């Protein structure tokens, strides 16, 4: 047999141990494993160099801001950041686009617009809002599920104008609707009334320091929101997922719910494991502003504990970059008026490797679970993704565990050019990313993106596919040009050539835009509710 690719000298996990093997790839799938490939025919060899080779890592919580916010990020730069960070599949949120993706028609439009840009594979969240409840649009929930979304997102606090938050009774109605699909409902768990009250109180008191943002959106606001979500899940039978959980008490609440047999899961993010609000928000101010906010060193440690005891199921990033010039450091902006969001997809895997595995906080098997397997199972794309089985997609994250480097936002693929993780010294770096047997990223200076012509970038990034307005007339009638108000006031709208310049500077990309594929949910799977404490 002629194989398409052999991944040579791959050190793959076997529980908490590893073995060196060679991975055979045929038709973009894993076809077998051999200790010796002498005499085996193949079209291509990718040498893993004896480095740790994980099943492709998954970031299940990204906001790539396309379409509608092209000054912040687009699907090309977002998936380039993913590839450079060893992420082979991303799952994009429904809220940060114009329009938001809350119906099959809106979802189809988004998929058509991002298809020319993707560099890694992608699945999609569905959306459900207060407006959907009030207007009688909850039929869209089942229709989105039937189309292949992996879960549904709802906000308890305001997000963007095209994705209205849910009130408490509206959230209950959303839980009822989503429960019928068997899919998870992920909530942004902060109590709106408490956040709104204390933000206004701190503003009246004249607080303009960075830490004020975190102190106004206090731990208690997340605690009571999670408690309400758990109560709704218990009453409706919905599968509750706490996205970007920030507090240690949140992890404890999720753990207790699991012990009671409820289908409640949670994710943490690298910044909630490594940064504390006093230091980061004092140093970086708006550049460290996120929602929920950074917490304390105690919360950092309790999240590592939550990973090990099973109350935190996997890691995601909430990758949500903003434009510094118009949304973070614009003249007249302050900690209250700047936009909340940071990048993360490019640094997720290295941080977990460095601060988790290499420092002995987590085992190898736990690292595989939280970076790959658990998210794939939870979102119904396992074992196509998140596994090293024969027949699984040949997705691999290849990591040099000993390579030391420093996070520098100026060299990253995300367009934003900032991160509160700047200067963090890490041990362990992604050196190759393989998606469906194709080398998508290699840690070298060359890149296919450097050679994109002006015309190609116009067609890929700056123009919508031909005929799209005719195919979606009602959407374009309601949202002309699909541009957000923020884009109309942005720095990059005035200087769009900056987007092209940035794309051409991204290094290491080995495939052309459009390589990534949309992955539909294939099954409904429930993670085991095992708590170890």
PDB file of N, CA and C in Angstrom, residues 222-231 240-243 245-267 306-307 309-313 528-532:
ATOM      1  N   UNK A 222     -20.159  35.754  40.103  1.00  0.00           N
ATOM      2  CA  UNK A 222     -20.040  34.476  39.396  1.00  0.00           C
ATOM      3  C   UNK A 222     -20.665  33.350  40.212  1.00  0.00           C
ATOM      4  N   UNK A 223     -20.460  33.375  41.511  1.00  0.00           N
ATOM      5  CA  UNK A 223     -20.972  32.303  42.376  1.00  0.00           C
ATOM      6  C   UNK A 223     -22.490  32.177  42.269  1.00  0.00           C
ATOM      7  N   UNK A 224     -23.204  33.291  42.416  1.00  0.00           N
ATOM      8  CA  UNK A 224     -24.670  33.200  42.404  1.00  0.00           C
ATOM      9  C   UNK A 224     -25.184  32.863  41.002  1.00  0.00           C
ATOM     10  N   UNK A 225     -24.452  33.291  39.974  1.00  0.00           N
ATOM     11  CA  UNK A 225     -24.861  32.950  38.605  1.00  0.00           C
ATOM     12  C   UNK A 225     -24.716  31.452  38.352  1.00  0.00           C
ATOM     13  N   UNK A 226     -23.612  30.868  38.813  1.00  0.00           N
ATOM     14  CA  UNK A 226     -23.428  29.423  38.650  1.00  0.00           C
ATOM     15  C   UNK A 226     -24.478  28.660  39.447  1.00  0.00           C
ATOM     16  N   UNK A 227     -24.757  29.121  40.652  1.00  0.00           N
ATOM     17  CA  UNK A 227     -25.776  28.455  41.468  1.00  0.00           C
ATOM     18  C   UNK A 227     -27.135  28.464  40.773  1.00  0.00           C
ATOM     19  N   UNK A 228     -27.486  29.592  40.168  1.00  0.00           N
ATOM     20  CA  UNK A 228     -28.758  29.661  39.450  1.00  0.00           C
ATOM     21  C   UNK A 228     -28.752  28.715  38.250  1.00  0.00           C
ATOM     22  N   UNK A 229     -27.655  28.712  37.504  1.00  0.00           N
ATOM     23  CA  UNK A 229     -27.552  27.813  36.359  1.00  0.00           C
ATOM     24  C   UNK A 229     -27.691  26.355  36.766  1.00  0.00           C
ATOM     25  N   UNK A 230     -27.067  25.976  37.875  1.00  0.00           N
ATOM     26  CA  UNK A 230     -27.174  24.599  38.358  1.00  0.00           C
ATOM     27  C   UNK A 230     -28.617  24.279  38.740  1.00  0.00           C
ATOM     28  N   UNK A 231     -29.292  25.224  39.377  1.00  0.00           N
ATOM     29  CA  UNK A 231     -30.700  25.011  39.737  1.00  0.00           C
ATOM     30  C   UNK A 231     -31.556  24.801  38.492  1.00  0.00           C
ATOM     31  N   UNK A 240     -25.621  21.691  31.513  1.00  0.00           N
ATOM     32  CA  UNK A 240     -25.064  23.020  31.765  1.00  0.00           C
ATOM     33  C   UNK A 240     -23.547  22.994  31.649  1.00  0.00           C
ATOM     34  N   UNK A 241     -23.006  23.959  30.908  1.00  0.00           N
ATOM     35  CA  UNK A 241     -21.557  24.132  30.818  1.00  0.00           C
ATOM     36  C   UNK A 241     -21.211  25.559  31.216  1.00  0.00           C
ATOM     37  N   UNK A 242     -20.307  25.700  32.171  1.00  0.00           N
ATOM     38  CA  UNK A 242     -19.852  27.023  32.601  1.00  0.00           C
ATOM     39  C   UNK A 242     -18.634  27.397  31.763  1.00  0.00           C
ATOM     40  N   UNK A 243     -18.810  28.347  30.862  1.00  0.00           N
ATOM     41  CA  UNK A 243     -17.689  28.773  30.022  1.00  0.00           C
ATOM     42  C   UNK A 243     -16.796  29.725  30.809  1.00  0.00           C
ATOM     43  N   UNK A 245     -14.910  29.867  33.274  1.00  0.00           N
ATOM     44  CA  UNK A 245     -15.091  29.993  34.723  1.00  0.00           C
ATOM     45  C   UNK A 245     -13.824  30.574  35.342  1.00  0.00           C
ATOM     46  N   UNK A 246     -13.988  31.536  36.241  1.00  0.00           N
ATOM     47  CA  UNK A 246     -12.829  32.284  36.726  1.00  0.00           C
ATOM     48  C   UNK A 246     -12.497  32.054  38.190  1.00  0.00           C
ATOM     49  N   UNK A 247     -13.422  31.522  38.978  1.00  0.00           N
ATOM     50  CA  UNK A 247     -13.234  31.467  40.428  1.00  0.00           C
ATOM     51  C   UNK A 247     -13.034  30.049  40.944  1.00  0.00           C
ATOM     52  N   UNK A 248     -12.362  29.977  42.084  1.00  0.00           N
ATOM     53  CA  UNK A 248     -12.221  28.699  42.756  1.00  0.00           C
ATOM     54  C   UNK A 248     -13.538  28.195  43.312  1.00  0.00           C
ATOM     55  N   UNK A 249     -14.369  29.097  43.834  1.00  0.00           N
ATOM     56  CA  UNK A 249     -15.666  28.680  44.362  1.00  0.00           C
ATOM     57  C   UNK A 249     -16.534  28.121  43.239  1.00  0.00           C
ATOM     58  N   UNK A 250     -16.375  28.651  42.028  1.00  0.00           N
ATOM     59  CA  UNK A 250     -17.111  28.110  40.894  1.00  0.00           C
ATOM     60  C   UNK A 250     -16.759  26.653  40.651  1.00  0.00           C
ATOM     61  N   UNK A 251     -15.462  26.330  40.721  1.00  0.00           N
ATOM     62  CA  UNK A 251     -15.039  24.941  40.533  1.00  0.00           C
ATOM     63  C   UNK A 251     -15.645  24.037  41.597  1.00  0.00           C
ATOM     64  N   UNK A 252     -15.693  24.524  42.824  1.00  0.00           N
ATOM     65  CA  UNK A 252     -16.279  23.720  43.905  1.00  0.00           C
ATOM     66  C   UNK A 252     -17.764  23.476  43.661  1.00  0.00           C
ATOM     67  N   UNK A 253     -18.482  24.498  43.199  1.00  0.00           N
ATOM     68  CA  UNK A 253     -19.911  24.339  42.917  1.00  0.00           C
ATOM     69  C   UNK A 253     -20.147  23.314  41.812  1.00  0.00           C
ATOM     70  N   UNK A 254     -19.326  23.378  40.766  1.00  0.00           N
ATOM     71  CA  UNK A 254     -19.457  22.410  39.676  1.00  0.00           C
ATOM     72  C   UNK A 254     -19.168  21.003  40.185  1.00  0.00           C
ATOM     73  N   UNK A 255     -18.122  20.872  40.999  1.00  0.00           N
ATOM     74  CA  UNK A 255     -17.791  19.564  41.555  1.00  0.00           C
ATOM     75  C   UNK A 255     -18.919  18.984  42.386  1.00  0.00           C
ATOM     76  N   UNK A 256     -19.536  19.811  43.216  1.00  0.00           N
ATOM     77  CA  UNK A 256     -20.646  19.334  44.043  1.00  0.00           C
ATOM     78  C   UNK A 256     -21.842  18.934  43.182  1.00  0.00           C
ATOM     79  N   UNK A 257     -22.090  19.693  42.115  1.00  0.00           N
ATOM     80  CA  UNK A 257     -23.192  19.337  41.212  1.00  0.00           C
ATOM     81  C   UNK A 257     -22.924  17.994  40.535  1.00  0.00           C
ATOM     82  N   UNK A 258     -21.688  17.759  40.135  1.00  0.00           N
ATOM     83  CA  UNK A 258     -21.332  16.472  39.528  1.00  0.00           C
ATOM     84  C   UNK A 258     -21.557  15.328  40.522  1.00  0.00           C
ATOM     85  N   UNK A 259     -21.171  15.550  41.778  1.00  0.00           N
ATOM     86  CA  UNK A 259     -21.339  14.507  42.790  1.00  0.00           C
ATOM     87  C   UNK A 259     -22.810  14.170  43.005  1.00  0.00           C
ATOM     88  N   UNK A 260     -23.682  15.129  42.741  1.00  0.00           N
ATOM     89  CA  UNK A 260     -25.124  14.894  42.861  1.00  0.00           C
ATOM     90  C   UNK A 260     -25.705  14.257  41.602  1.00  0.00           C
ATOM     91  N   UNK A 261     -24.851  14.014  40.603  1.00  0.00           N
ATOM     92  CA  UNK A 261     -25.303  13.336  39.398  1.00  0.00           C
ATOM     93  C   UNK A 261     -25.805  14.245  38.306  1.00  0.00           C
ATOM     94  N   UNK A 262     -25.599  15.564  38.441  1.00  0.00           N
ATOM     95  CA  UNK A 262     -26.077  16.495  37.427  1.00  0.00           C
ATOM     96  C   UNK A 262     -25.090  16.573  36.265  1.00  0.00           C
ATOM     97  N   UNK A 263     -25.605  16.839  35.075  1.00  0.00           N
ATOM     98  CA  UNK A 263     -24.760  17.005  33.888  1.00  0.00           C
ATOM     99  C   UNK A 263     -24.263  18.444  33.821  1.00  0.00           C
ATOM    100  N   UNK A 264     -23.300  18.757  34.670  1.00  0.00           N
ATOM    101  CA  UNK A 264     -22.716  20.092  34.743  1.00  0.00           C
ATOM    102  C   UNK A 264     -21.221  19.970  34.484  1.00  0.00           C
ATOM    103  N   UNK A 265     -20.708  20.789  33.579  1.00  0.00           N
ATOM    104  CA  UNK A 265     -19.295  20.778  33.222  1.00  0.00           C
ATOM    105  C   UNK A 265     -18.753  22.202  33.248  1.00  0.00           C
ATOM    106  N   UNK A 266     -17.425  22.318  33.156  1.00  0.00           N
ATOM    107  CA  UNK A 266     -16.831  23.659  33.167  1.00  0.00           C
ATOM    108  C   UNK A 266     -15.505  23.657  32.437  1.00  0.00           C
ATOM    109  N   UNK A 267     -15.100  24.863  32.049  1.00  0.00           N
ATOM    110  CA  UNK A 267     -13.787  25.075  31.445  1.00  0.00           C
ATOM    111  C   UNK A 267     -13.091  26.205  32.183  1.00  0.00           C
ATOM    112  N   UNK A 306      -8.901  22.020  40.588  1.00  0.00           N
ATOM    113  CA  UNK A 306     -10.132  21.629  39.906  1.00  0.00           C
ATOM    114  C   UNK A 306      -9.875  20.776  38.677  1.00  0.00           C
ATOM    115  N   UNK A 307      -8.780  21.068  37.977  1.00  0.00           N
ATOM    116  CA  UNK A 307      -8.410  20.237  36.825  1.00  0.00           C
ATOM    117  C   UNK A 307      -8.123  18.811  37.283  1.00  0.00           C
ATOM    118  N   UNK A 309      -9.036  17.287  40.139  1.00  0.00           N
ATOM    119  CA  UNK A 309     -10.106  16.532  40.808  1.00  0.00           C
ATOM    120  C   UNK A 309     -11.321  16.305  39.915  1.00  0.00           C
ATOM    121  N   UNK A 310     -11.327  16.901  38.714  1.00  0.00           N
ATOM    122  CA  UNK A 310     -12.389  16.631  37.762  1.00  0.00           C
ATOM    123  C   UNK A 310     -13.506  17.644  37.725  1.00  0.00           C
ATOM    124  N   UNK A 311     -13.439  18.684  38.544  1.00  0.00           N
ATOM    125  CA  UNK A 311     -14.492  19.700  38.498  1.00  0.00           C
ATOM    126  C   UNK A 311     -14.308  20.654  37.322  1.00  0.00           C
ATOM    127  N   UNK A 312     -13.099  20.751  36.795  1.00  0.00           N
ATOM    128  CA  UNK A 312     -12.831  21.479  35.550  1.00  0.00           C
ATOM    129  C   UNK A 312     -12.509  20.445  34.481  1.00  0.00           C
ATOM    130  N   UNK A 313     -13.280  20.447  33.405  1.00  0.00           N
ATOM    131  CA  UNK A 313     -13.227  19.364  32.427  1.00  0.00           C
ATOM    132  C   UNK A 313     -12.196  19.571  31.329  1.00  0.00           C
ATOM    133  N   UNK A 528     -17.881  11.656  31.860  1.00  0.00           N
ATOM    134  CA  UNK A 528     -18.123  11.005  33.155  1.00  0.00           C
ATOM    135  C   UNK A 528     -18.064  12.018  34.294  1.00  0.00           C
ATOM    136  N   UNK A 529     -18.929  11.824  35.287  1.00  0.00           N
ATOM    137  CA  UNK A 529     -18.978  12.729  36.440  1.00  0.00           C
ATOM    138  C   UNK A 529     -18.164  12.108  37.575  1.00  0.00           C
ATOM    139  N   UNK A 530     -16.848  12.209  37.467  1.00  0.00           N
ATOM    140  CA  UNK A 530     -15.948  11.613  38.455  1.00  0.00           C
ATOM    141  C   UNK A 530     -15.222  12.738  39.183  1.00  0.00           C
ATOM    142  N   UNK A 531     -15.463  12.854  40.476  1.00  0.00           N
ATOM    143  CA  UNK A 531     -14.830  13.879  41.297  1.00  0.00           C
ATOM    144  C   UNK A 531     -13.913  13.192  42.299  1.00  0.00           C
ATOM    145  N   UNK A 532     -12.659  13.622  42.363  1.00  0.00           N
ATOM    146  CA  UNK A 532     -11.656  12.972  43.210  1.00  0.00           C
ATOM    147  C   UNK A 532     -11.229  13.912  44.335  1.00  0.00           C
TER     148      UNK A 532
END
